[in-house]
Coordinates of C-alpha atoms in Angstrom, one line a residue:
Chain R
M1 CA 0.0 0.0 0.0
L2 CA 1.3 3.4 -0.9
L3 CA -0.9 5.3 1.6
C4 CA -2.3 3.6 4.6
I5 CA -4.4 5.4 7.2
E6 CA -4.9 3.5 10.4
N7 CA -7.5 4.3 13.0
I8 CA -7.1 8.1 13.0
N9 CA -9.1 10.3 15.3
V10 CA -9.2 14.0 14.4
Y11 CA -10.7 16.8 16.4
Y12 CA -11.5 20.4 15.8
G13 CA -11.0 21.8 19.3
N14 CA -13.2 19.5 21.4
I15 CA -15.4 18.3 18.6
Q16 CA -14.4 14.9 17.1
A17 CA -14.6 15.0 13.3
L18 CA -13.2 11.6 12.5
H19 CA -13.8 8.4 14.5
D20 CA -11.3 5.6 14.0
V21 CA -11.0 6.1 10.3
S22 CA -8.9 3.6 8.4
L23 CA -8.4 3.4 4.7
T24 CA -5.8 2.4 2.1
V25 CA -4.7 3.6 -1.3
A26 CA -2.6 1.4 -3.5
K27 CA -0.1 2.7 -6.0
G28 CA -1.8 3.7 -9.2
E29 CA -5.3 3.8 -7.9
I30 CA -8.0 6.4 -7.8
V31 CA -9.7 6.1 -4.5
S32 CA -12.7 8.3 -3.9
L33 CA -14.3 9.5 -0.6
I34 CA -18.0 10.3 -0.8
G35 CA -20.5 11.4 1.8
A36 CA -22.7 14.2 2.8
N37 CA -21.6 17.7 3.9
G38 CA -19.7 17.5 7.1
A39 CA -19.1 13.8 7.0
G40 CA -15.4 14.4 7.3
K41 CA -14.1 13.9 3.8
S42 CA -12.0 17.0 3.6
T43 CA -10.8 16.4 7.1
I44 CA -9.2 13.2 6.0
L45 CA -7.3 15.1 3.3
K46 CA -6.3 17.8 5.8
A47 CA -5.0 15.1 8.1
V48 CA -2.9 13.4 5.4
S49 CA -1.5 16.7 4.1
G50 CA -0.5 17.7 7.7
I51 CA -2.8 20.8 8.0
L52 CA -4.6 18.9 10.9
T53 CA -2.8 16.5 13.2
P54 CA -4.8 13.4 14.4
R55 CA -4.9 12.9 18.1
S56 CA -4.3 9.2 17.6
G57 CA -3.7 6.7 14.8
R58 CA -1.2 6.6 12.1
I59 CA -0.9 7.8 8.5
L60 CA 1.7 5.8 6.6
L61 CA 3.2 6.8 3.3
A62 CA 5.2 3.9 2.1
D63 CA 5.8 3.0 5.8
K64 CA 6.8 6.5 6.9
D65 CA 4.5 8.0 9.5
L66 CA 3.2 11.4 8.4
V67 CA 1.5 12.2 11.8
G68 CA 3.1 15.3 13.3
V69 CA 5.1 16.2 10.1
S70 CA 4.5 19.8 9.0
P71 CA 2.7 20.3 5.7
H72 CA 5.7 21.7 3.8
R73 CA 7.7 18.6 4.6
I74 CA 4.9 16.2 3.6
V75 CA 4.9 17.9 0.1
R76 CA 8.6 17.0 -0.2
M77 CA 7.7 13.4 0.7
G78 CA 5.5 13.2 -2.4
V79 CA 2.0 14.1 -1.3
S80 CA 0.4 17.2 -2.9
L81 CA -3.0 18.7 -1.9
V82 CA -5.2 20.6 -4.3
P83 CA -7.2 22.4 -1.6
E84 CA -10.9 23.0 -1.6
G85 CA -11.5 26.4 -3.3
R86 CA -8.3 25.8 -5.3
G87 CA -6.0 28.1 -3.3
I88 CA -4.4 29.6 -6.4
F89 CA -2.3 32.8 -6.1
A90 CA -4.6 35.2 -7.7
N91 CA -2.1 38.1 -8.1
M92 CA 0.6 35.9 -9.7
T93 CA 0.6 34.9 -13.4
V94 CA -0.5 31.5 -14.4
R95 CA 3.1 30.6 -15.2
D96 CA 4.4 31.8 -11.8
N97 CA 1.6 29.8 -10.1
L98 CA 2.9 26.7 -11.9
E99 CA 6.5 27.5 -11.0
M100 CA 5.4 27.8 -7.3
G101 CA 4.2 24.3 -7.6
A102 CA 7.8 23.2 -8.4
F103 CA 9.1 25.0 -5.3
T104 CA 10.5 21.8 -3.9
R105 CA 12.4 20.9 -7.0
N106 CA 15.7 22.4 -8.1
S107 CA 16.6 21.5 -11.6
R108 CA 15.6 24.4 -13.9
E109 CA 15.2 22.1 -17.0
E110 CA 13.1 19.5 -15.2
I111 CA 10.8 22.2 -13.9
E112 CA 10.5 23.6 -17.5
K113 CA 9.7 20.2 -18.7
S114 CA 6.9 19.6 -16.1
V115 CA 5.4 23.1 -16.8
A116 CA 5.4 22.2 -20.5
E117 CA 3.6 18.9 -19.7
V118 CA 1.0 20.7 -17.8
F119 CA 0.5 23.1 -20.7
S120 CA 0.0 20.2 -23.1
L121 CA -2.5 18.7 -20.6
F122 CA -4.3 22.0 -20.2
P123 CA -3.9 24.0 -23.5
Q124 CA -6.1 26.8 -22.2
L125 CA -3.5 27.5 -19.5
R126 CA -0.8 28.0 -22.1
E127 CA -2.8 30.7 -23.8
R128 CA -3.1 32.5 -20.5
A129 CA 0.4 31.8 -19.2
S130 CA 1.2 35.5 -18.6
Q131 CA -2.2 36.5 -17.4
S132 CA -2.8 36.9 -13.7
A133 CA -4.4 33.8 -12.2
G134 CA -7.3 35.7 -10.6
T135 CA -8.6 36.6 -14.1
L136 CA -9.2 32.9 -15.0
S137 CA -12.6 31.3 -15.1
G138 CA -13.6 28.8 -12.4
G139 CA -12.8 25.8 -14.6
E140 CA -9.4 27.2 -15.6
Q141 CA -8.6 28.0 -12.0
Q142 CA -9.3 24.4 -11.1
M143 CA -7.1 23.2 -14.0
L144 CA -4.4 25.5 -12.8
A145 CA -4.7 24.2 -9.2
I146 CA -4.4 20.6 -10.4
G147 CA -1.6 21.5 -12.8
R148 CA 0.3 23.2 -10.1
A149 CA 0.1 20.1 -7.9
M150 CA 1.3 18.0 -10.8
V151 CA 4.4 20.2 -11.3
A152 CA 5.7 19.0 -7.9
K153 CA 5.8 15.5 -9.4
P154 CA 3.9 13.9 -6.5
D155 CA 3.4 10.2 -5.9
V156 CA -0.1 10.9 -4.4
V157 CA -2.4 13.8 -5.3
L158 CA -5.2 14.7 -2.8
L159 CA -8.0 16.4 -4.7
D160 CA -10.6 18.2 -2.6
E161 CA -13.9 18.8 -4.4
P162 CA -12.5 19.5 -7.9
S163 CA -16.1 19.9 -9.2
M164 CA -17.1 22.6 -6.8
G165 CA -18.7 25.5 -8.6
L166 CA -18.2 24.2 -12.1
S167 CA -20.7 23.7 -14.9
P168 CA -21.7 20.1 -15.6
L169 CA -19.7 20.2 -18.9
L170 CA -16.6 21.4 -17.1
V171 CA -17.0 18.8 -14.4
R172 CA -16.9 16.1 -17.1
D173 CA -13.7 17.6 -18.5
I174 CA -12.0 17.8 -15.2
F175 CA -12.8 14.2 -14.4
L176 CA -11.5 13.1 -17.8
L177 CA -8.3 14.9 -16.9
I178 CA -8.1 13.3 -13.5
R179 CA -8.3 9.9 -15.2
E180 CA -5.6 10.9 -17.7
I181 CA -3.3 12.0 -14.9
N182 CA -3.9 8.8 -13.1
R183 CA -3.1 6.7 -16.2
A184 CA 0.2 8.6 -16.5
G185 CA 1.1 7.1 -13.1
T186 CA -0.1 9.4 -10.3
T187 CA -2.1 7.9 -7.5
I188 CA -5.2 9.9 -6.5
L189 CA -7.2 10.3 -3.4
L190 CA -10.4 12.2 -4.4
V191 CA -12.9 13.9 -2.2
E192 CA -16.1 14.6 -4.0
Q193 CA -19.7 15.7 -3.4
N194 CA -20.6 14.6 -6.9
A195 CA -20.9 11.0 -6.0
F196 CA -21.9 9.9 -9.5
M197 CA -18.8 11.4 -11.2
A198 CA -16.6 10.2 -8.4
L199 CA -17.8 6.6 -8.6
S200 CA -17.4 6.6 -12.4
V201 CA -13.8 7.7 -12.3
A202 CA -12.6 5.9 -9.2
H203 CA -11.4 2.3 -8.8
R204 CA -12.5 2.0 -5.2
A205 CA -14.5 4.2 -2.9
Y206 CA -15.2 4.8 0.8
V207 CA -18.6 6.2 2.0
L208 CA -18.3 8.4 5.0
E209 CA -21.1 9.1 7.5
T210 CA -20.6 11.4 10.4
G211 CA -16.9 11.0 10.7
A212 CA -16.7 7.2 10.3
I213 CA -16.5 4.9 7.3
A214 CA -19.9 3.3 6.6
L215 CA -19.2 1.4 3.5
T216 CA -16.3 0.5 1.2
G217 CA -15.9 -1.4 -2.0
I218 CA -15.1 -1.4 -5.7
A219 CA -16.5 1.8 -7.2
S220 CA -18.6 0.1 -9.9
E221 CA -20.2 -2.1 -7.3
L222 CA -21.0 0.8 -5.0
R223 CA -22.8 2.4 -7.9
Q224 CA -25.2 -0.5 -7.9
N225 CA -25.6 -0.6 -4.1
A226 CA -29.2 0.3 -3.2
K227 CA -28.2 2.3 -0.1
V228 CA -25.6 4.3 -2.0
R229 CA -28.0 5.0 -4.8
A230 CA -30.7 6.2 -2.5
A231 CA -28.5 8.3 -0.4
Y232 CA -26.0 9.8 -2.8
L233 CA -27.1 9.2 -6.4
G234 CA -30.5 10.6 -6.1
D235 CA -32.2 7.4 -6.8
V236 CA -35.9 7.2 -5.9
A237 CA -36.6 4.0 -4.0
E238 CA -38.0 1.4 -6.3
Chain K
M1 CA 28.8 40.6 -17.1
R2 CA 25.3 41.7 -16.3
L3 CA 26.3 41.8 -12.7
L4 CA 29.3 43.9 -13.4
R5 CA 27.2 46.3 -15.5
S6 CA 24.6 46.7 -12.8
L7 CA 27.3 47.2 -10.2
V8 CA 28.9 50.0 -12.3
K9 CA 25.4 51.6 -12.8
T10 CA 24.7 51.4 -9.1
V11 CA 28.1 52.9 -8.1
A12 CA 27.6 55.6 -10.8
A13 CA 24.2 56.5 -9.5
Y14 CA 25.5 56.6 -6.0
A15 CA 28.4 58.9 -6.9
L16 CA 26.2 61.2 -8.9
L17 CA 23.6 61.5 -6.2
A18 CA 25.9 61.8 -3.2
G19 CA 28.3 64.0 -5.1
S20 CA 25.9 66.5 -6.5
I21 CA 23.9 66.8 -3.3
S22 CA 27.0 67.2 -1.2
F23 CA 28.3 69.8 -3.6
L24 CA 25.1 71.8 -3.6
A25 CA 25.0 71.7 0.1
G26 CA 28.7 72.5 0.5
A27 CA 28.6 75.4 -1.9
G28 CA 25.7 76.9 0.0
F29 CA 23.1 76.5 -2.8
V30 CA 20.9 74.6 -0.5
N31 CA 19.9 75.7 2.9
P32 CA 21.5 73.4 5.6
Y33 CA 18.1 73.0 7.1
W34 CA 16.7 71.4 3.9
V35 CA 19.8 69.3 3.6
Q36 CA 19.0 67.9 7.0
I37 CA 15.4 67.3 6.0
L38 CA 16.6 65.5 2.9
M39 CA 18.7 63.2 5.0
L40 CA 15.8 62.6 7.3
A41 CA 13.7 61.7 4.3
C42 CA 16.3 59.2 3.1
I43 CA 16.4 57.7 6.6
V44 CA 12.6 57.4 6.8
A45 CA 12.6 55.8 3.3
I46 CA 15.0 53.1 4.5
S47 CA 12.8 52.4 7.5
A48 CA 9.7 52.5 5.4
Q49 CA 11.2 50.1 2.9
G50 CA 11.7 47.7 5.9
L51 CA 8.0 47.9 6.8
N52 CA 7.2 47.4 3.1
I53 CA 9.0 44.1 3.3
I54 CA 7.1 43.1 6.4
Y55 CA 3.6 44.4 5.6
G56 CA 3.7 45.0 1.9
F57 CA 5.4 41.9 0.6
T58 CA 5.1 39.3 3.4
G59 CA 1.7 40.5 4.5
L60 CA 2.5 40.7 8.3
F61 CA 0.7 43.5 10.0
S62 CA 3.3 45.1 12.3
L63 CA 2.4 48.1 14.6
G64 CA 5.8 48.4 16.3
H65 CA 8.1 49.6 13.6
A66 CA 9.2 52.7 15.5
A67 CA 10.3 50.5 18.4
F68 CA 12.7 48.7 16.1
Y69 CA 13.9 52.0 14.8
G70 CA 14.5 53.1 18.4
I71 CA 16.4 49.9 19.3
G72 CA 18.7 50.6 16.3
A73 CA 19.1 54.2 17.2
Y74 CA 19.9 53.7 20.9
T75 CA 22.2 50.7 20.2
A76 CA 24.2 52.5 17.5
A77 CA 24.4 55.8 19.6
Y78 CA 25.4 53.9 22.7
L79 CA 28.2 51.9 21.0
M80 CA 29.5 55.0 19.1
K81 CA 29.5 57.2 22.2
T82 CA 31.2 54.6 24.4
Y83 CA 33.7 53.0 22.0
G84 CA 33.5 54.7 18.6
G85 CA 34.7 58.2 18.9
Q86 CA 34.7 59.8 15.5
S87 CA 35.9 57.0 13.3
Q88 CA 34.0 56.3 10.1
A89 CA 34.6 52.6 10.3
A90 CA 33.3 52.5 13.9
F91 CA 30.2 54.3 12.6
L92 CA 29.6 51.7 10.0
A93 CA 30.0 49.0 12.6
A94 CA 27.7 50.8 15.0
L95 CA 25.0 51.1 12.4
L96 CA 25.2 47.5 11.5
A97 CA 25.1 46.6 15.2
G98 CA 22.0 48.7 15.5
G99 CA 20.4 46.8 12.6
G100 CA 21.6 43.5 14.2
A101 CA 20.1 44.3 17.6
S102 CA 16.7 45.1 16.0
A103 CA 16.9 41.9 13.9
A104 CA 17.7 39.9 17.0
V105 CA 14.8 41.3 19.0
A106 CA 12.5 40.8 16.0
Y107 CA 13.5 37.2 15.9
L108 CA 12.6 36.7 19.5
I109 CA 9.2 38.3 19.0
G110 CA 8.7 36.3 15.8
L111 CA 9.3 32.9 17.4
P112 CA 6.0 32.7 19.3
T113 CA 3.9 35.0 17.2
L114 CA 4.7 34.1 13.6
R115 CA 3.2 30.7 14.0
L116 CA -0.1 32.3 14.6
T117 CA -2.1 34.4 12.0
S118 CA -1.0 37.9 11.1
D119 CA -3.4 39.6 13.5
Y120 CA -1.6 38.3 16.5
L121 CA 1.7 39.8 15.3
G122 CA -0.2 43.1 15.0
I123 CA -1.2 42.9 18.6
A124 CA 2.1 41.6 19.8
T125 CA 4.1 44.3 18.0
L126 CA 1.6 47.0 19.3
G127 CA 2.3 45.8 22.9
F128 CA 6.0 45.5 22.2
G129 CA 6.1 49.1 20.9
I130 CA 4.5 50.4 24.1
I131 CA 6.8 48.3 26.3
M132 CA 9.8 49.7 24.4
K133 CA 8.7 53.2 24.9
V134 CA 8.6 52.5 28.7
V135 CA 12.0 50.9 28.4
F136 CA 13.5 53.9 26.6
D137 CA 11.8 56.3 29.2
N138 CA 13.6 54.4 32.0
A139 CA 16.7 53.4 30.2
D140 CA 18.9 55.6 32.4
S141 CA 18.2 53.3 35.4
F142 CA 20.3 50.5 33.8
L143 CA 22.5 52.5 31.4
P144 CA 22.9 56.2 32.5
E145 CA 24.3 57.1 29.1
L146 CA 21.0 56.5 27.4
G147 CA 19.4 59.4 29.3
G148 CA 15.9 57.9 29.8
A149 CA 13.1 60.4 29.7
R150 CA 15.5 63.3 29.7
G151 CA 16.8 62.2 26.3
M152 CA 20.2 61.0 25.2
T153 CA 22.7 63.7 24.3
G154 CA 26.3 64.0 23.2
I155 CA 25.9 61.8 20.1
A156 CA 28.5 62.5 17.5
K157 CA 27.2 64.1 14.3
M158 CA 28.3 61.3 11.9
T159 CA 25.5 61.0 9.4
T160 CA 26.3 62.6 6.1
I161 CA 24.7 62.7 2.6
P162 CA 27.0 59.9 1.3
W163 CA 26.1 57.7 4.2
V164 CA 22.3 58.0 3.9
I165 CA 22.4 57.7 0.1
F166 CA 24.6 54.6 0.4
F167 CA 22.2 52.9 2.8
L168 CA 19.1 54.0 0.8
I169 CA 20.6 52.4 -2.3
V170 CA 21.6 49.3 -0.5
S171 CA 18.1 48.9 1.0
L172 CA 16.4 49.3 -2.4
L173 CA 18.8 46.8 -4.0
V174 CA 18.2 44.3 -1.2
V175 CA 14.4 44.6 -1.6
R176 CA 14.5 44.5 -5.4
N177 CA 16.8 41.6 -5.7
T178 CA 15.0 39.6 -3.1
I179 CA 11.5 40.1 -4.4
H180 CA 12.4 39.1 -7.9
S181 CA 14.1 35.9 -6.8
R182 CA 12.6 32.5 -6.2
Y183 CA 12.9 33.4 -2.5
G184 CA 10.8 36.6 -3.1
R185 CA 8.1 34.7 -4.9
A186 CA 7.8 32.3 -1.9
I187 CA 7.4 35.4 0.3
L188 CA 4.7 36.8 -1.9
S189 CA 2.9 33.4 -2.0
V190 CA 2.8 33.5 1.8
R191 CA 1.0 36.8 1.7
E192 CA -1.5 35.6 -0.9
D193 CA -2.5 32.3 0.7
E194 CA -0.7 30.8 3.6
I195 CA -2.2 27.4 3.4
A196 CA -1.7 27.1 -0.3
A197 CA 1.9 28.2 0.1
E198 CA 2.4 25.5 2.7
T199 CA 1.0 22.9 0.3
M200 CA 3.6 24.1 -2.3
G201 CA 6.2 22.9 0.2
I202 CA 7.1 26.3 1.4
D203 CA 8.0 26.6 5.1
T204 CA 5.8 29.6 5.7
F205 CA 7.0 30.2 9.2
Q206 CA 10.6 30.4 8.0
Y207 CA 9.7 32.9 5.2
K208 CA 7.6 35.0 7.5
M209 CA 10.5 35.1 9.9
V210 CA 13.0 36.2 7.2
G211 CA 10.6 38.9 6.0
F212 CA 10.0 40.2 9.5
V213 CA 13.7 40.1 10.7
T214 CA 15.0 41.8 7.5
G215 CA 12.4 44.5 7.7
C216 CA 13.2 45.2 11.3
A217 CA 17.0 45.3 10.5
F218 CA 16.3 48.0 8.0
A219 CA 14.5 50.0 10.7
G220 CA 17.5 49.4 13.0
V221 CA 20.0 50.8 10.6
A222 CA 17.8 53.8 9.8
G223 CA 17.5 54.4 13.5
G224 CA 21.3 54.5 13.9
L225 CA 21.5 57.0 11.0
Y226 CA 18.8 59.1 12.6
A227 CA 20.6 59.2 16.0
H228 CA 23.8 60.5 14.4
L229 CA 21.9 63.1 12.3
Y230 CA 20.1 64.9 15.1
T231 CA 22.7 63.9 17.8
F232 CA 19.9 63.8 20.3
L233 CA 17.4 60.9 21.1
H234 CA 14.2 61.1 23.0
P235 CA 11.8 58.2 23.7
S236 CA 8.9 60.2 22.2
N237 CA 10.6 59.8 18.8
F238 CA 9.9 56.1 18.9
D239 CA 6.4 55.9 20.2
F240 CA 3.3 54.3 18.7
F241 CA 2.4 57.3 16.5
K242 CA 5.8 57.1 14.8
S243 CA 5.0 53.5 13.9
I244 CA 1.7 54.7 12.4
D245 CA 3.6 57.3 10.3
I246 CA 5.6 54.6 8.7
L247 CA 2.6 52.5 8.2
I248 CA 0.8 55.4 6.5
I249 CA 3.8 55.8 4.1
V250 CA 3.7 52.2 3.1
V251 CA 0.0 52.1 2.6
L252 CA -0.1 55.4 0.7
G253 CA 2.7 54.2 -1.6
G254 CA 0.9 51.0 -2.4
L255 CA 1.5 47.8 -0.4
G256 CA 4.4 45.9 -1.9
N257 CA 5.4 48.8 -4.1
M258 CA 9.0 50.0 -3.7
S259 CA 8.7 53.1 -5.8
G260 CA 5.6 54.2 -4.0
T261 CA 7.2 53.7 -0.6
L262 CA 10.3 55.7 -1.7
V263 CA 8.3 58.6 -3.2
V264 CA 5.8 58.8 -0.4
S265 CA 8.6 58.8 2.2
F266 CA 10.1 61.9 0.6
G267 CA 6.7 63.5 0.0
W268 CA 5.7 62.8 3.6
I269 CA 8.7 64.4 5.2
F270 CA 8.8 67.4 2.8
L271 CA 5.1 67.9 3.2
L272 CA 5.4 67.9 7.0
E273 CA 8.3 70.4 6.9
G274 CA 7.0 72.4 4.0
L275 CA 3.7 73.0 5.8
R276 CA 5.8 74.3 8.7
V277 CA 7.2 76.9 6.4
F278 CA 4.0 77.8 4.4
L279 CA 1.4 77.7 7.2
P280 CA 1.3 81.0 9.1
P281 CA 2.8 80.8 12.6
G282 CA 0.3 79.6 15.1
Y283 CA -1.4 77.4 12.5
V284 CA 1.4 74.9 12.1
E285 CA -0.4 72.2 14.0
L286 CA -3.0 72.3 11.3
R287 CA -0.6 69.9 9.6
W288 CA -2.2 67.2 11.6
V289 CA -5.6 68.0 10.2
L290 CA -4.4 68.4 6.6
I291 CA -2.5 65.2 6.5
P292 CA -5.3 62.9 7.6
V293 CA -7.6 64.6 5.1
L294 CA -5.0 64.0 2.4
L295 CA -4.8 60.4 3.5
I296 CA -8.6 59.9 3.3
V297 CA -8.8 61.5 -0.1
T298 CA -6.0 59.4 -1.4
M299 CA -7.5 56.2 -0.1
L300 CA -10.8 57.0 -1.7
L301 CA -9.3 57.9 -5.1
R302 CA -6.4 55.4 -5.1
P303 CA -7.1 52.6 -2.7
Q304 CA -4.3 50.5 -4.3
G305 CA -1.8 53.2 -3.3
I306 CA -0.4 56.1 -5.2
F307 CA 1.7 53.9 -7.4
G308 CA -0.5 50.9 -7.6
A309 CA 1.4 48.2 -9.4
H310 CA 3.7 50.6 -11.3
E311 CA 7.4 50.5 -10.4
F312 CA 10.3 52.7 -11.5
P313 CA 12.4 51.0 -14.2
F314 CA 15.4 50.6 -12.0
L315 CA 13.2 48.7 -9.4
R316 CA 11.7 46.2 -11.8
G317 CA 12.7 42.6 -12.2
K318 CA 14.9 41.5 -15.0
G319 CA 11.8 40.1 -16.7
A320 CA 13.8 37.6 -18.7
R321 CA 12.3 34.5 -17.4

């Protein structure tokens, strides 16, 4: 297992947000976390990326424990977060944003190569390379956020709600790109409200309910599961 | 090659500025009073450039800049008075020691506060500024030479046009070259979005610390120059309101704008002194009505600062990226 979360308990102050959550992500997988608002999906990503520290439990990245390691070190260990709301640097140009993504890398040529790769993946971004990132549309900003994470050459990308605020057409584009990035060898842990899209792109999925894992399985099987269909896919009970 | 060329340019600019102003002053074309004001403006510009690093570029709200200015002033003056005599080399050393003392204190304040959000730094530096004023007021109880509330006297007049121009140019170069480096972009990203910067692998605490300490070091050096310009230090020169003055300069010039900070520093000092000349006697205190009005009008018309995003050509990045 590339990423292995074992029985973490995470709190916001005195309020427990995650109860004994365990999950695994194998190399090359897309694993999706679905669940209602406030179920704790984003909290898991925050714990993995080091923004929140679990009170107990372990988070293993290829056998190295990430608990207590600060976020900027975790990036260097190969885990990149695309935060909810994208977190792009609005006053910097698109190109500067991408180069910030490569902050942990040193070789100028390698960085140029990665930036070029992102531009070929997202041609719209190349056209806007010297424009300031705040002027991009929502979809372009999401592409930039994903591209910026890719420039760091991570082993695992944590995607927090990539479909948020995007039109259905753009959501489809973004998910096609997620699949493409995964095929090129990047492991993905995806948090998503849009359960239908998430289950169609992921290999496996976990269903979260009030801070605990309620259900897990192969994504295509979960899509057929009556409970999941009723709760998250808007299926009317037959 | 490019480095050599820019070095030559810088030295030429320095020689031209320092030489011509010194000549004009020496030959009696410019009133010594205005020469002194010009030097003060340069000193304020150095200090303001420091706050520009802290607040403008790094996004840390600091309300105690005058305290760091004061630490530099008292440190340099004390060292010079006790050990330096009249030597130019000792003067340089004393100025650097003043900057170093401010930087060291800034580091100690940054350790607990920079891990928190920027608002806490604002509160901590506000409190620190007030504490330092009390310390300066009572400094004679532990070092009689510092004079406490009676003020410190007997400081050698060492600050000259070449010295202030030299440090002004150095400060501008340091800011320009830092901001347009990889390091500088990391500092800017911390200002824009701290969490996002952290997820880029940037140690935000370290970068905030570098910004804060560097900015305070500028204030310290400027304080040392100030002490040896007026040869008299009084705690009231380093109180809360003096911190606000510098903050106003940085905001008026446009946050994170070097040209704006530079121009407004000069404008501010010359306006303050100019009004002293132009306002009829007895109405001089009207300055403190006119300046806030000016501030309000500017912020309504140019909320992004007088210069906005425009920089003088010599303060721009190389652009060739």
